[in-house]
Structures are given as C-alpha cells and as structure tokens.
Amino acid sequence: MSIKHGLLALLREAPKYGYQLRGEFEAATGATWPLNIGQVYTTLTRLERDGLVRAAGAEAAEDGRSMYEITDAGRAELASWFETPVTRESRPRDELAIKLALALAVPGVDVSAVVQRQRMSTMQSLQELTRLKRGGGEISWQLVLESMIFAAEAEIRWLDHCEAMLLRHRAAGRASAVKPTVTDVPDQAEHHTGAKK
Amino acid sequence: MSIILDIRKLTRTHGEGEQAVHALRGVDLAVQAGELVAVMGPSGSGKSTLLTCAGGLDRPTAGEILVDGNDLATLGRNAVAALRRRRIGYVFQDFNLIPALTAAENVALPLELDGTRSRTARKYAEAALTEVAIGELADRFPDDMSGGQRQRVAIARAIVGERRLLLADEPTGALDSDTGEAVLQLLRDRCDQHGIAGVLVTHDARHAAWADRVVYLRDGVLVGQSGPLSDAEALLQESH
C-alpha cells in the first residue's frame, strides 16, 4: 500500500497537518490500514525531500508541527499514480497458491484436507466481512470492504476449482497409470473464476 | 435459545443394492431460533435432499428430524402436511408462484388450505407482503412483476402466519447480484427479528456469508463448518 500517494491525494485540495492526514486516511479506508503518526511524518519528510510537498508558510501549530502543501511535482506524481493501473506482479506472492503447489509436490500431504480447511477459514472471513458490510458506513469504506469480499469470494471459487481439478487428475491417473494427464476443460460454474492463477 | 430444527443421524438412500445412491449419510444438524445456517457443497453432495427431508417433503431412510419438537417420523401424512402449512416456509429458486393468483392470493393460499377464513387470510397476506416491502403490489399477478418482486412474494408466502422454520433452496439463483443481496438481507432480518430458524442452500459463497453458520456437505457427509462469528475488529487487524 502506497502511503506516499495516499497522503498526496489527501493534500490535493488543501494544506493539512500530519494528524489531520492520518485521520482522513483512516476515514477513507475504514481503518483497514491504520497508520501511526510516526509513519505519517516520516513519509511527509521523504515527500518534502523529493520536492513533492513543502511546509506551508508560517502556519506552524502550537506543538511546532507544520502544515504541508502539495507542490506541482507532487500533483504530477499523484496524477500519474491514478493513471497507472496496479499490476498483479507488484503485489506480494500468493502464499496460499504456493502452499497448495507444495502440498501437491511433497508426498504424504492430504491436499483435499488442506483445501477444505482453507475453504472454511476463508468462508469465516467472508462471513465476518459481510457482517461489517451490514453495518453500513461511508461509501469509500464500503468500497474497500467490497474489495476484500470479492477477494475472499474469488479465493473460495478458486479452491472449488482446485478441488475439481485434483479429482479429475486422480481419475485420469487411475485410468492411465503410466502417465497422468490433466484436462483443462472447466466446469460450467467455473467460467467466472477470479483472476488468481 | 430453543432448537427449531433438529436433524439426527439423517440418512437418505435412493434405490437398493448395487444401484443404491447414498444422498445423505448420517448428517447431524441443529438450527436454533433466530439462526440462519447456510448449506454449501458441490452438486450431488446432498444439499437439496437435506432441505426436502427437513421440510417433510421427503422421508429419511434412517435417522430423526424434529421440527419445533415434532418428530416427523411419528406423524401421519396429514399431520406432516399440517405442520408444513403452519410452521414451515419454503423458498425456491424458481419462486413456484401460481400465475393465475395475485400476490396476496398466492401468499394467503397456505392459510386458506389450512382452514383460515379468506378475509383473515387476506389480512395476514397483506401484512406479510408489507413486511417484505411490497405491500402495494398485493393485487398484481406474478407475470407483471420483476424477478426480485416475485421472490419477495415467495418469501412473504413462506413467512405468513406463525412459521418457525424457513427453508430456502438457491433462493437467489434466478436473480441478479444486487437483488440477490436484498433477498439475503430479508431472510437475515426474518431470523434476527422474528426468531425464525433459517436454512439456506446455496452454491454462492457471497450469499452463504450472510449466515451465522456455514456447513459444507460432500458426498452426503458434513465435512466442514465455519462460524459462529468471532470479533470483526480482530479480522481487520489480521488482514495486514
């Protein structure tokens, strides 16, 4: 998550103090990514060093903290951030996909049990996210929540898909003990499976 | 909390001998008043058989089913039918409304079949339609309604009178995702506010997530369960 761009976005309309930025950041994302005030000031210092923000004149607060305002270079950086899609490669590796791949590669692991445990765990998260959704709230927060709901939903569908693939793989293995083959014909229900590989 | 639906060691086998299909094999499931339980599982796992047995539409090969304290196996055919009309509500994917009857007449039908006078039944039906937020459509025919409105009529029919158990088989299957969510909201509210026990069969994880508990069936056996819910705030802390 880019705190840097988040702060630039919040500074776009008006100069702000660090504590204000922190509060507004959390309000917009529903406290999904809580920031501590130290992170905010460290980031602001780095942004100032790179010429993307500057201290806003003599309006220092009582505690000596300054207000920050966005520079033209900062606006350009922000615009380019909004214009550039987030690539999947820039996200952390999917531990679950790696775990399942290893479970298959290492003998003696009950892959179906791994899939089933994961399914119920992800389902539990999905239930909890749904309960949060029922609580309502700001549209920006609802949006963040839906992102997590879609991700959990996609993960469950992907697990269903893995299970079906494993079953076919085993059936094919039994049919031709020499060389198992995996078909890539998807079930009807799996056409809309999420983008995970 | 009282248990409304109590399923014990439920087994349902179709056919005999080599051809026997074991739809359910020793399933235990108890649903309390006010609780919504979702049943998931691949097709052929026994989800719908579980629901039809719970509703008295199908008889178990072995095991017990108690609805509001009544053991279905010990009741005669007429007594089961009466229990179905008075205490159990069904919602299906394809609504199962009678096209020749208005919304209010569809909803009033189970009460009238049970001997309620038609003016009284009509009053109950209007109240149920109002509860599902389509009171103004009481005199409209199903063909003149949207899918979401038709499913609301079906839900009104399932909750009219003093129902204790609501059984829903893929109730959102024929609806778009927003309308489907609204239907889930409605089922959820019935359980929360009226102490009805609900069982929801669905293949859609997003919809199952509205339930207090999700159970997972495979090959006629319960293989997993998630919920009751833990602290939601803890989830947010874990997510990063």
CSV table of C-alpha atoms in Angstrom, one decimal:
chain,number,residue,atom,x,y,z
A,1,MET,CA,0.0,0.0,0.0
A,2,SER,CA,1.4,3.4,-1.0
A,3,ILE,CA,1.1,5.7,2.0
A,4,LYS,CA,3.0,8.2,-0.1
A,5,HIS,CA,0.4,8.5,-2.7
A,6,GLY,CA,-2.4,8.3,-0.2
A,7,LEU,CA,-1.0,11.4,1.6
A,8,LEU,CA,-0.5,13.3,-1.7
A,9,ALA,CA,-4.2,12.6,-2.6
A,10,LEU,CA,-5.4,14.0,0.7
A,11,LEU,CA,-3.3,17.1,0.2
A,12,ARG,CA,-4.6,17.8,-3.3
A,13,GLU,CA,-7.4,20.1,-2.1
A,14,ALA,CA,-5.9,21.9,0.8
A,15,PRO,CA,-2.7,22.1,3.0
A,16,LYS,CA,-3.1,19.9,6.1
A,17,TYR,CA,-1.3,18.9,9.4
A,18,GLY,CA,0.1,15.4,9.9
A,19,TYR,CA,-2.6,14.4,12.4
A,20,GLN,CA,-5.3,15.6,10.0
A,21,LEU,CA,-3.8,13.4,7.3
A,22,ARG,CA,-3.8,10.4,9.5
A,23,GLY,CA,-7.4,10.8,10.5
A,24,GLU,CA,-8.6,11.4,6.9
A,25,PHE,CA,-6.7,8.5,5.6
A,26,GLU,CA,-8.3,6.1,8.1
A,27,ALA,CA,-11.7,7.6,7.5
A,28,ALA,CA,-11.4,7.0,3.7
A,29,THR,CA,-10.2,3.4,4.0
A,30,GLY,CA,-12.3,2.4,7.0
A,31,ALA,CA,-9.2,1.9,9.2
A,32,THR,CA,-8.3,-1.1,7.0
A,33,TRP,CA,-4.7,0.2,7.0
A,34,PRO,CA,-4.2,2.0,10.3
A,35,LEU,CA,-1.3,4.5,10.2
A,36,ASN,CA,0.7,5.6,13.1
A,37,ILE,CA,1.6,9.2,13.3
A,38,GLY,CA,5.3,8.4,13.1
A,39,GLN,CA,4.7,6.8,9.6
A,40,VAL,CA,2.9,9.9,8.5
A,41,TYR,CA,5.7,12.3,9.5
A,42,THR,CA,8.4,10.0,8.1
A,43,THR,CA,6.6,9.9,4.8
A,44,LEU,CA,6.0,13.6,4.8
A,45,THR,CA,9.7,14.2,5.4
A,46,ARG,CA,10.6,11.9,2.4
A,47,LEU,CA,8.0,13.7,0.2
A,48,GLU,CA,9.5,17.0,1.2
A,49,ARG,CA,13.0,15.8,0.4
A,50,ASP,CA,11.7,14.7,-3.0
A,51,GLY,CA,10.1,18.0,-3.6
A,52,LEU,CA,6.5,16.6,-3.8
A,53,VAL,CA,5.3,18.6,-0.7
A,54,ARG,CA,6.6,21.6,1.2
A,55,ALA,CA,5.9,23.2,4.6
A,56,ALA,CA,3.0,25.6,4.2
A,57,GLY,CA,4.4,29.0,5.3
A,58,ALA,CA,4.4,30.3,8.8
A,59,GLU,CA,1.3,28.4,9.9
A,60,ALA,CA,3.1,26.2,12.4
A,61,ALA,CA,0.8,24.7,15.0
A,62,GLU,CA,1.4,25.2,18.8
A,63,ASP,CA,3.4,22.0,19.1
A,64,GLY,CA,5.8,23.2,16.4
A,65,ARG,CA,4.4,20.9,13.7
A,66,SER,CA,3.9,22.4,10.2
A,67,MET,CA,1.2,22.2,7.7
A,68,TYR,CA,2.1,20.6,4.4
A,69,GLU,CA,1.0,21.5,1.0
A,70,ILE,CA,1.4,19.7,-2.3
A,71,THR,CA,3.8,21.0,-5.0
A,72,ASP,CA,3.4,21.0,-8.8
A,73,ALA,CA,5.7,18.0,-8.9
A,74,GLY,CA,3.5,16.3,-6.3
A,75,ARG,CA,0.4,16.9,-8.4
A,76,ALA,CA,2.1,15.4,-11.4
A,77,GLU,CA,3.2,12.4,-9.3
A,78,LEU,CA,-0.4,11.9,-8.0
A,79,ALA,CA,-1.9,12.2,-11.4
A,80,SER,CA,0.4,9.6,-12.8
A,81,TRP,CA,-0.4,7.3,-9.9
A,82,PHE,CA,-4.2,7.5,-10.6
A,83,GLU,CA,-3.5,7.0,-14.3
A,84,THR,CA,-1.4,3.8,-13.8
A,85,PRO,CA,-3.2,0.5,-13.1
A,86,VAL,CA,-1.8,-1.6,-10.3
A,87,THR,CA,-0.2,-4.6,-11.8
A,88,ARG,CA,-0.6,-8.0,-10.3
A,89,GLU,CA,3.1,-8.6,-10.4
A,90,SER,CA,3.6,-5.7,-7.9
A,91,ARG,CA,1.6,-7.5,-5.3
A,92,PRO,CA,3.1,-9.9,-2.8
A,93,ARG,CA,3.3,-13.5,-3.8
A,94,ASP,CA,0.3,-15.6,-3.0
A,95,GLU,CA,1.2,-17.8,-0.1
A,96,LEU,CA,-1.9,-20.0,-0.5
A,97,ALA,CA,-1.1,-20.9,-4.1
A,98,ILE,CA,2.4,-21.7,-3.2
A,99,LYS,CA,1.2,-23.8,-0.2
A,100,LEU,CA,-1.1,-25.8,-2.4
A,101,ALA,CA,1.6,-26.3,-5.1
A,102,LEU,CA,4.0,-27.6,-2.4
A,103,ALA,CA,1.3,-29.8,-0.8
A,104,LEU,CA,0.9,-31.5,-4.3
A,105,ALA,CA,4.7,-31.8,-4.8
A,106,VAL,CA,5.5,-33.2,-1.4
A,107,PRO,CA,4.4,-36.8,-0.8
A,108,GLY,CA,2.2,-37.6,2.2
A,109,VAL,CA,0.2,-34.3,2.4
A,110,ASP,CA,-3.6,-34.6,2.3
A,111,VAL,CA,-4.2,-31.9,-0.3
A,112,SER,CA,-8.0,-32.2,-0.1
A,113,ALA,CA,-7.8,-31.6,3.6
A,114,VAL,CA,-5.6,-28.5,3.1
A,115,VAL,CA,-8.2,-27.2,0.6
A,116,GLN,CA,-11.1,-27.9,2.9
A,117,ARG,CA,-9.5,-26.2,5.9
A,118,GLN,CA,-8.7,-23.2,3.8
A,119,ARG,CA,-12.2,-23.1,2.4
A,120,MET,CA,-13.8,-22.9,5.8
A,121,SER,CA,-11.3,-20.4,7.1
A,122,THR,CA,-11.9,-18.1,4.1
A,123,MET,CA,-15.6,-18.6,4.5
A,124,GLN,CA,-15.3,-17.4,8.1
A,125,SER,CA,-13.6,-14.3,6.9
A,126,LEU,CA,-16.2,-13.7,4.3
A,127,GLN,CA,-18.9,-14.1,6.9
A,128,GLU,CA,-17.2,-11.5,9.1
A,129,LEU,CA,-16.7,-9.1,6.2
A,130,THR,CA,-20.4,-9.5,5.3
A,131,ARG,CA,-21.4,-8.6,8.9
A,132,LEU,CA,-19.2,-5.5,8.7
A,133,LYS,CA,-20.9,-4.6,5.4
A,134,ARG,CA,-24.3,-4.9,7.0
A,135,GLY,CA,-23.1,-2.2,9.5
A,136,GLY,CA,-23.1,0.4,6.7
A,137,GLY,CA,-20.8,3.4,6.7
A,138,GLU,CA,-19.0,5.7,4.3
A,139,ILE,CA,-19.0,4.9,0.6
A,140,SER,CA,-15.2,4.8,0.5
A,141,TRP,CA,-15.2,2.3,3.3
A,142,GLN,CA,-17.9,0.2,1.6
A,143,LEU,CA,-15.8,0.1,-1.5
A,144,VAL,CA,-12.7,-1.1,0.4
A,145,LEU,CA,-14.8,-3.7,2.2
A,146,GLU,CA,-16.3,-5.0,-1.1
A,147,SER,CA,-12.7,-5.4,-2.4
A,148,MET,CA,-12.0,-7.7,0.4
A,149,ILE,CA,-15.3,-9.5,-0.1
A,150,PHE,CA,-14.6,-10.1,-3.8
A,151,ALA,CA,-11.1,-11.3,-3.0
A,152,ALA,CA,-12.5,-13.8,-0.4
A,153,GLU,CA,-15.2,-14.9,-2.8
A,154,ALA,CA,-12.7,-15.5,-5.6
A,155,GLU,CA,-10.4,-17.5,-3.3
A,156,ILE,CA,-13.3,-19.8,-2.4
A,157,ARG,CA,-14.1,-20.3,-6.1
A,158,TRP,CA,-10.5,-20.9,-6.9
A,159,LEU,CA,-10.4,-23.6,-4.1
A,160,ASP,CA,-13.5,-25.2,-5.6
A,161,HIS,CA,-11.7,-25.2,-8.9
A,162,CYS,CA,-8.6,-26.7,-7.4
A,163,GLU,CA,-10.6,-29.5,-5.8
A,164,ALA,CA,-12.4,-30.3,-9.1
A,165,MET,CA,-9.0,-30.3,-10.9
A,166,LEU,CA,-7.5,-32.6,-8.3
A,167,LEU,CA,-10.4,-35.1,-8.7
A,168,ARG,CA,-10.0,-35.2,-12.5
A,169,HIS,CA,-6.3,-35.5,-12.1
A,170,ARG,CA,-6.7,-38.5,-9.8
A,171,ALA,CA,-9.3,-40.1,-12.0
A,172,ALA,CA,-7.1,-39.7,-15.1
A,173,GLY,CA,-4.2,-41.1,-13.0
A,174,ARG,CA,-6.2,-44.2,-12.3
A,175,ALA,CA,-7.3,-44.6,-15.9
A,176,SER,CA,-3.8,-44.4,-17.3
A,177,ALA,CA,-1.4,-45.4,-14.6
A,178,VAL,CA,1.5,-44.8,-16.9
A,179,LYS,CA,1.2,-41.1,-17.4
A,180,PRO,CA,-1.5,-39.0,-15.7
A,181,THR,CA,-3.0,-36.2,-17.7
A,182,VAL,CA,-4.9,-33.1,-16.6
A,183,THR,CA,-7.7,-31.9,-18.8
A,184,ASP,CA,-8.2,-28.1,-18.9
A,185,VAL,CA,-12.0,-28.2,-19.6
A,186,PRO,CA,-13.6,-26.1,-16.9
A,187,ASP,CA,-16.9,-26.9,-15.2
A,188,GLN,CA,-19.8,-24.6,-16.1
A,189,ALA,CA,-19.7,-23.0,-12.7
A,190,GLU,CA,-16.1,-22.0,-13.0
A,191,HIS,CA,-16.2,-19.7,-16.0
A,192,HIS,CA,-16.2,-16.6,-13.9
A,193,THR,CA,-13.5,-17.8,-11.5
A,194,GLY,CA,-11.3,-14.9,-10.2
A,195,ALA,CA,-8.0,-13.9,-11.8
A,196,LYS,CA,-5.8,-16.0,-9.5
A,197,LYS,CA,-3.6,-18.5,-11.2
B,1,MET,CA,-32.3,-20.4,22.7
B,2,SER,CA,-34.6,-23.2,21.6
B,3,ILE,CA,-33.8,-25.6,18.8
B,4,ILE,CA,-36.3,-25.4,16.0
B,5,LEU,CA,-34.8,-27.9,13.6
B,6,ASP,CA,-33.0,-30.9,15.0
B,7,ILE,CA,-31.6,-33.4,12.5
B,8,ARG,CA,-30.0,-36.5,13.9
B,9,LYS,CA,-28.1,-39.1,12.0
B,10,LEU,CA,-30.1,-38.4,8.9
B,11,THR,CA,-29.5,-41.0,6.1
B,12,ARG,CA,-31.3,-41.0,2.8
B,13,THR,CA,-30.7,-43.7,0.3
B,14,HIS,CA,-32.3,-43.9,-3.1
B,15,GLY,CA,-32.7,-47.3,-4.6
B,16,GLU,CA,-31.3,-50.6,-3.3
B,17,GLY,CA,-28.4,-53.0,-3.6
B,18,GLU,CA,-25.7,-52.2,-6.2
B,19,GLN,CA,-27.7,-49.3,-7.6
B,20,ALA,CA,-28.2,-47.6,-4.2
B,21,VAL,CA,-27.4,-43.9,-4.2
B,22,HIS,CA,-26.4,-42.6,-0.7
B,23,ALA,CA,-27.7,-39.0,-0.9
B,24,LEU,CA,-27.1,-38.4,2.9
B,25,ARG,CA,-25.1,-40.5,5.3
B,26,GLY,CA,-25.6,-39.7,9.0
B,27,VAL,CA,-25.9,-36.0,9.0
B,28,ASP,CA,-26.4,-34.1,12.3
B,29,LEU,CA,-27.6,-30.5,12.2
B,30,ALA,CA,-29.4,-28.4,14.8
B,31,VAL,CA,-30.7,-24.9,14.0
B,32,GLN,CA,-31.8,-22.6,16.7
B,33,ALA,CA,-34.5,-19.9,16.8
B,34,GLY,CA,-33.1,-16.8,15.2
B,35,GLU,CA,-30.2,-18.6,13.5
B,36,LEU,CA,-29.5,-18.7,9.8
B,37,VAL,CA,-27.5,-21.7,8.6
B,38,ALA,CA,-26.1,-21.9,5.0
B,39,VAL,CA,-25.5,-25.3,3.4
B,40,MET,CA,-22.9,-25.4,0.7
B,41,GLY,CA,-21.3,-28.2,-1.3
B,42,PRO,CA,-20.7,-29.4,-4.8
B,43,SER,CA,-23.7,-30.6,-6.9
B,44,GLY,CA,-24.8,-34.0,-5.9
B,45,SER,CA,-23.5,-33.6,-2.3
B,46,GLY,CA,-27.0,-33.9,-0.8
B,47,LYS,CA,-27.8,-30.2,-0.1
B,48,SER,CA,-31.3,-30.3,-1.6
B,49,THR,CA,-32.1,-33.7,-0.2
B,50,LEU,CA,-31.3,-32.3,3.3
B,51,LEU,CA,-33.7,-29.5,2.7
B,52,THR,CA,-36.6,-31.6,1.4
B,53,CYS,CA,-36.2,-34.0,4.3
B,54,ALA,CA,-36.2,-31.1,6.8
B,55,GLY,CA,-39.4,-29.8,5.3
B,56,GLY,CA,-41.2,-33.1,5.4
B,57,LEU,CA,-41.3,-33.4,1.6
B,58,ASP,CA,-39.1,-36.5,1.6
B,59,ARG,CA,-38.8,-39.3,4.2
B,60,PRO,CA,-35.4,-40.3,5.7
B,61,THR,CA,-34.1,-43.9,5.2
B,62,ALA,CA,-32.8,-43.6,8.8
B,63,GLY,CA,-32.4,-41.0,11.5
B,64,GLU,CA,-34.7,-38.4,13.1
B,65,ILE,CA,-36.0,-35.0,12.1
B,66,LEU,CA,-37.6,-32.8,14.7
B,67,VAL,CA,-39.3,-29.6,13.7
B,68,ASP,CA,-40.4,-27.4,16.6
B,69,GLY,CA,-40.3,-30.5,18.8
B,70,ASN,CA,-42.4,-32.7,16.5
B,71,ASP,CA,-40.7,-35.9,15.3
B,72,LEU,CA,-41.7,-36.1,11.6
B,73,ALA,CA,-41.4,-39.9,11.5
B,74,THR,CA,-44.0,-40.4,14.2
B,75,LEU,CA,-46.5,-38.0,12.5
B,76,GLY,CA,-49.0,-39.3,9.9
B,77,ARG,CA,-49.2,-37.9,6.4
B,78,ASN,CA,-51.9,-35.4,7.3
B,79,ALA,CA,-50.1,-34.2,10.4
B,80,VAL,CA,-46.9,-33.6,8.4
B,81,ALA,CA,-48.9,-31.7,5.8
B,82,ALA,CA,-50.5,-29.6,8.5
B,83,LEU,CA,-47.1,-28.9,10.1
B,84,ARG,CA,-45.8,-27.9,6.7
B,85,ARG,CA,-48.6,-25.4,6.2
B,86,ARG,CA,-48.4,-23.9,9.6
B,87,ARG,CA,-44.8,-24.0,10.7
B,88,ILE,CA,-42.5,-24.4,7.7
B,89,GLY,CA,-42.0,-22.0,4.9
B,90,TYR,CA,-40.2,-22.8,1.6
B,91,VAL,CA,-38.5,-20.5,-0.9
B,92,PHE,CA,-37.3,-22.0,-4.2
B,93,GLN,CA,-35.1,-20.7,-6.9
B,94,ASP,CA,-37.9,-20.5,-9.4
B,95,PHE,CA,-40.4,-18.9,-6.9
B,96,ASN,CA,-43.2,-21.5,-7.5
B,97,LEU,CA,-45.9,-18.9,-7.6
B,98,ILE,CA,-49.3,-19.7,-9.1
B,99,PRO,CA,-49.6,-17.4,-12.2
B,100,ALA,CA,-53.4,-17.2,-12.0
B,101,LEU,CA,-53.4,-15.8,-8.5
B,102,THR,CA,-52.5,-12.3,-7.4
B,103,ALA,CA,-49.6,-11.8,-5.0
B,104,ALA,CA,-51.9,-11.6,-2.0
B,105,GLU,CA,-53.8,-14.7,-3.1
B,106,ASN,CA,-50.6,-16.6,-3.5
B,107,VAL,CA,-49.5,-15.7,0.0
B,108,ALA,CA,-52.9,-16.4,1.5
B,109,LEU,CA,-53.1,-19.8,-0.1
B,110,PRO,CA,-51.4,-21.9,2.6
B,111,LEU,CA,-53.5,-20.3,5.3
B,112,GLU,CA,-56.8,-20.9,3.4
B,113,LEU,CA,-55.8,-24.5,2.7
B,114,ASP,CA,-55.3,-24.8,6.5
B,115,GLY,CA,-58.9,-23.6,7.1
B,116,THR,CA,-58.3,-19.9,7.8
B,117,ARG,CA,-61.3,-17.8,6.6
B,118,SER,CA,-60.4,-15.9,3.5
B,119,ARG,CA,-60.8,-12.4,4.9
B,120,THR,CA,-58.5,-13.2,7.8
B,121,ALA,CA,-56.0,-15.0,5.4
B,122,ARG,CA,-56.1,-11.9,3.2
B,123,LYS,CA,-55.2,-9.7,6.2
B,124,TYR,CA,-52.3,-11.9,7.1
B,125,ALA,CA,-51.1,-12.0,3.5
B,126,GLU,CA,-51.2,-8.2,3.2
B,127,ALA,CA,-49.2,-7.9,6.5
B,128,ALA,CA,-46.6,-10.4,5.2
B,129,LEU,CA,-46.3,-8.5,1.8
B,130,THR,CA,-45.8,-5.2,3.7
B,131,GLU,CA,-43.1,-6.8,5.8
B,132,VAL,CA,-41.2,-7.7,2.7
B,133,ALA,CA,-41.7,-4.2,1.4
B,134,ILE,CA,-44.1,-4.9,-1.5
B,135,GLY,CA,-47.4,-4.2,0.2
B,136,GLU,CA,-48.5,-2.0,-2.7
B,137,LEU,CA,-48.2,-5.0,-5.1
B,138,ALA,CA,-50.8,-7.1,-3.3
B,139,ASP,CA,-53.2,-7.2,-6.3
B,140,ARG,CA,-50.6,-7.7,-9.0
B,141,PHE,CA,-50.1,-11.0,-10.8
B,142,PRO,CA,-46.7,-12.7,-10.8
B,143,ASP,CA,-46.2,-12.3,-14.5
B,144,ASP,CA,-46.4,-8.5,-14.1
B,145,MET,CA,-43.6,-8.4,-11.6
B,146,SER,CA,-39.8,-8.4,-11.7
B,147,GLY,CA,-37.8,-11.4,-10.5
B,148,GLY,CA,-36.9,-9.7,-7.3
B,149,GLN,CA,-40.5,-8.8,-6.6
B,150,ARG,CA,-41.6,-12.4,-7.3
B,151,GLN,CA,-39.1,-13.7,-4.9
B,152,ARG,CA,-40.4,-11.3,-2.3
B,153,VAL,CA,-43.9,-12.7,-2.8
B,154,ALA,CA,-42.5,-16.2,-2.4
B,155,ILE,CA,-40.8,-15.1,0.9
B,156,ALA,CA,-44.0,-13.5,2.1
B,157,ARG,CA,-45.8,-16.8,1.4
B,158,ALA,CA,-43.0,-18.6,3.3
B,159,ILE,CA,-43.3,-16.4,6.4
B,160,VAL,CA,-47.1,-15.7,6.5
B,161,GLY,CA,-48.7,-16.7,9.8
B,162,GLU,CA,-46.7,-18.3,12.5
B,163,ARG,CA,-43.9,-20.0,10.7
B,164,ARG,CA,-40.9,-21.2,12.8
B,165,LEU,CA,-38.7,-22.7,10.1
B,166,LEU,CA,-37.7,-21.1,6.8
B,167,LEU,CA,-36.1,-23.4,4.1
B,168,ALA,CA,-34.6,-21.7,1.1
B,169,ASP,CA,-33.2,-23.7,-1.9
B,170,GLU,CA,-31.0,-21.4,-4.0
B,171,PRO,CA,-33.4,-18.5,-3.5
B,172,THR,CA,-31.0,-16.1,-5.3
B,173,GLY,CA,-30.2,-18.4,-8.2
B,174,ALA,CA,-32.5,-16.6,-10.7
B,175,LEU,CA,-31.7,-13.1,-9.5
B,176,ASP,CA,-29.0,-10.5,-10.4
B,177,SER,CA,-26.5,-10.0,-7.7
B,178,ASP,CA,-28.0,-6.8,-6.1
B,179,THR,CA,-31.5,-8.3,-6.0
B,180,GLY,CA,-30.0,-11.4,-4.6
B,181,GLU,CA,-28.3,-9.5,-1.8
B,182,ALA,CA,-31.6,-7.8,-1.0
B,183,VAL,CA,-33.3,-11.2,-0.7
B,184,LEU,CA,-30.5,-12.3,1.7
B,185,GLN,CA,-31.0,-9.2,3.8
B,186,LEU,CA,-34.6,-10.0,4.0
B,187,LEU,CA,-34.0,-13.7,5.1
B,188,ARG,CA,-31.4,-12.4,7.6
B,189,ASP,CA,-33.9,-9.9,9.1
B,190,ARG,CA,-36.6,-12.5,9.5
B,191,CYS,CA,-34.2,-14.7,11.5
B,192,ASP,CA,-32.9,-11.7,13.6
B,193,GLN,CA,-36.2,-10.0,14.3
B,194,HIS,CA,-38.7,-12.8,14.4
B,195,GLY,CA,-36.8,-15.7,15.9
B,196,ILE,CA,-37.3,-17.9,12.8
B,197,ALA,CA,-34.8,-20.6,12.2
B,198,GLY,CA,-33.5,-20.5,8.6
B,199,VAL,CA,-31.7,-23.0,6.4
B,200,LEU,CA,-30.3,-21.7,3.1
B,201,VAL,CA,-28.9,-23.9,0.4
B,202,THR,CA,-26.6,-22.1,-2.0
B,203,HIS,CA,-23.6,-22.6,-4.1
B,204,ASP,CA,-22.7,-18.9,-3.9
B,205,ALA,CA,-20.1,-18.1,-1.1
B,206,ARG,CA,-21.1,-14.4,-1.2
B,207,HIS,CA,-24.7,-15.3,-0.3
B,208,ALA,CA,-23.8,-18.1,2.2
B,209,ALA,CA,-21.7,-15.5,4.0
B,210,TRP,CA,-24.9,-13.8,5.3
B,211,ALA,CA,-25.5,-16.9,7.5
B,212,ASP,CA,-24.4,-17.3,11.1
B,213,ARG,CA,-23.0,-20.7,10.3
B,214,VAL,CA,-21.9,-22.2,7.0
B,215,VAL,CA,-21.8,-26.0,6.8
B,216,TYR,CA,-20.2,-27.9,4.0
B,217,LEU,CA,-21.6,-31.2,2.6
B,218,ARG,CA,-19.6,-33.6,0.4
B,219,ASP,CA,-20.9,-37.0,-0.7
B,220,GLY,CA,-23.7,-36.8,1.8
B,221,VAL,CA,-21.5,-36.1,4.8
B,222,LEU,CA,-20.9,-32.8,6.7
B,223,VAL,CA,-17.2,-32.2,6.2
B,224,GLY,CA,-16.8,-28.7,7.5
B,225,GLN,CA,-18.3,-25.8,9.4
B,226,SER,CA,-17.5,-22.1,9.8
B,227,GLY,CA,-18.9,-19.6,12.3
B,228,PRO,CA,-20.3,-18.6,14.7
B,229,LEU,CA,-18.7,-15.3,14.1
B,230,SER,CA,-15.8,-14.1,16.1
B,231,ASP,CA,-14.8,-10.4,16.7
B,232,ALA,CA,-15.0,-8.5,13.5
B,233,GLU,CA,-12.4,-6.0,14.6
B,234,ALA,CA,-9.9,-8.8,15.1
B,235,LEU,CA,-10.3,-9.7,11.4
B,236,LEU,CA,-9.3,-6.2,10.3
B,237,GLN,CA,-6.2,-6.3,12.5
B,238,GLU,CA,-5.2,-9.7,10.9
B,239,SER,CA,-5.7,-8.5,7.4
B,240,HIS,CA,-2.4,-6.7,7.2
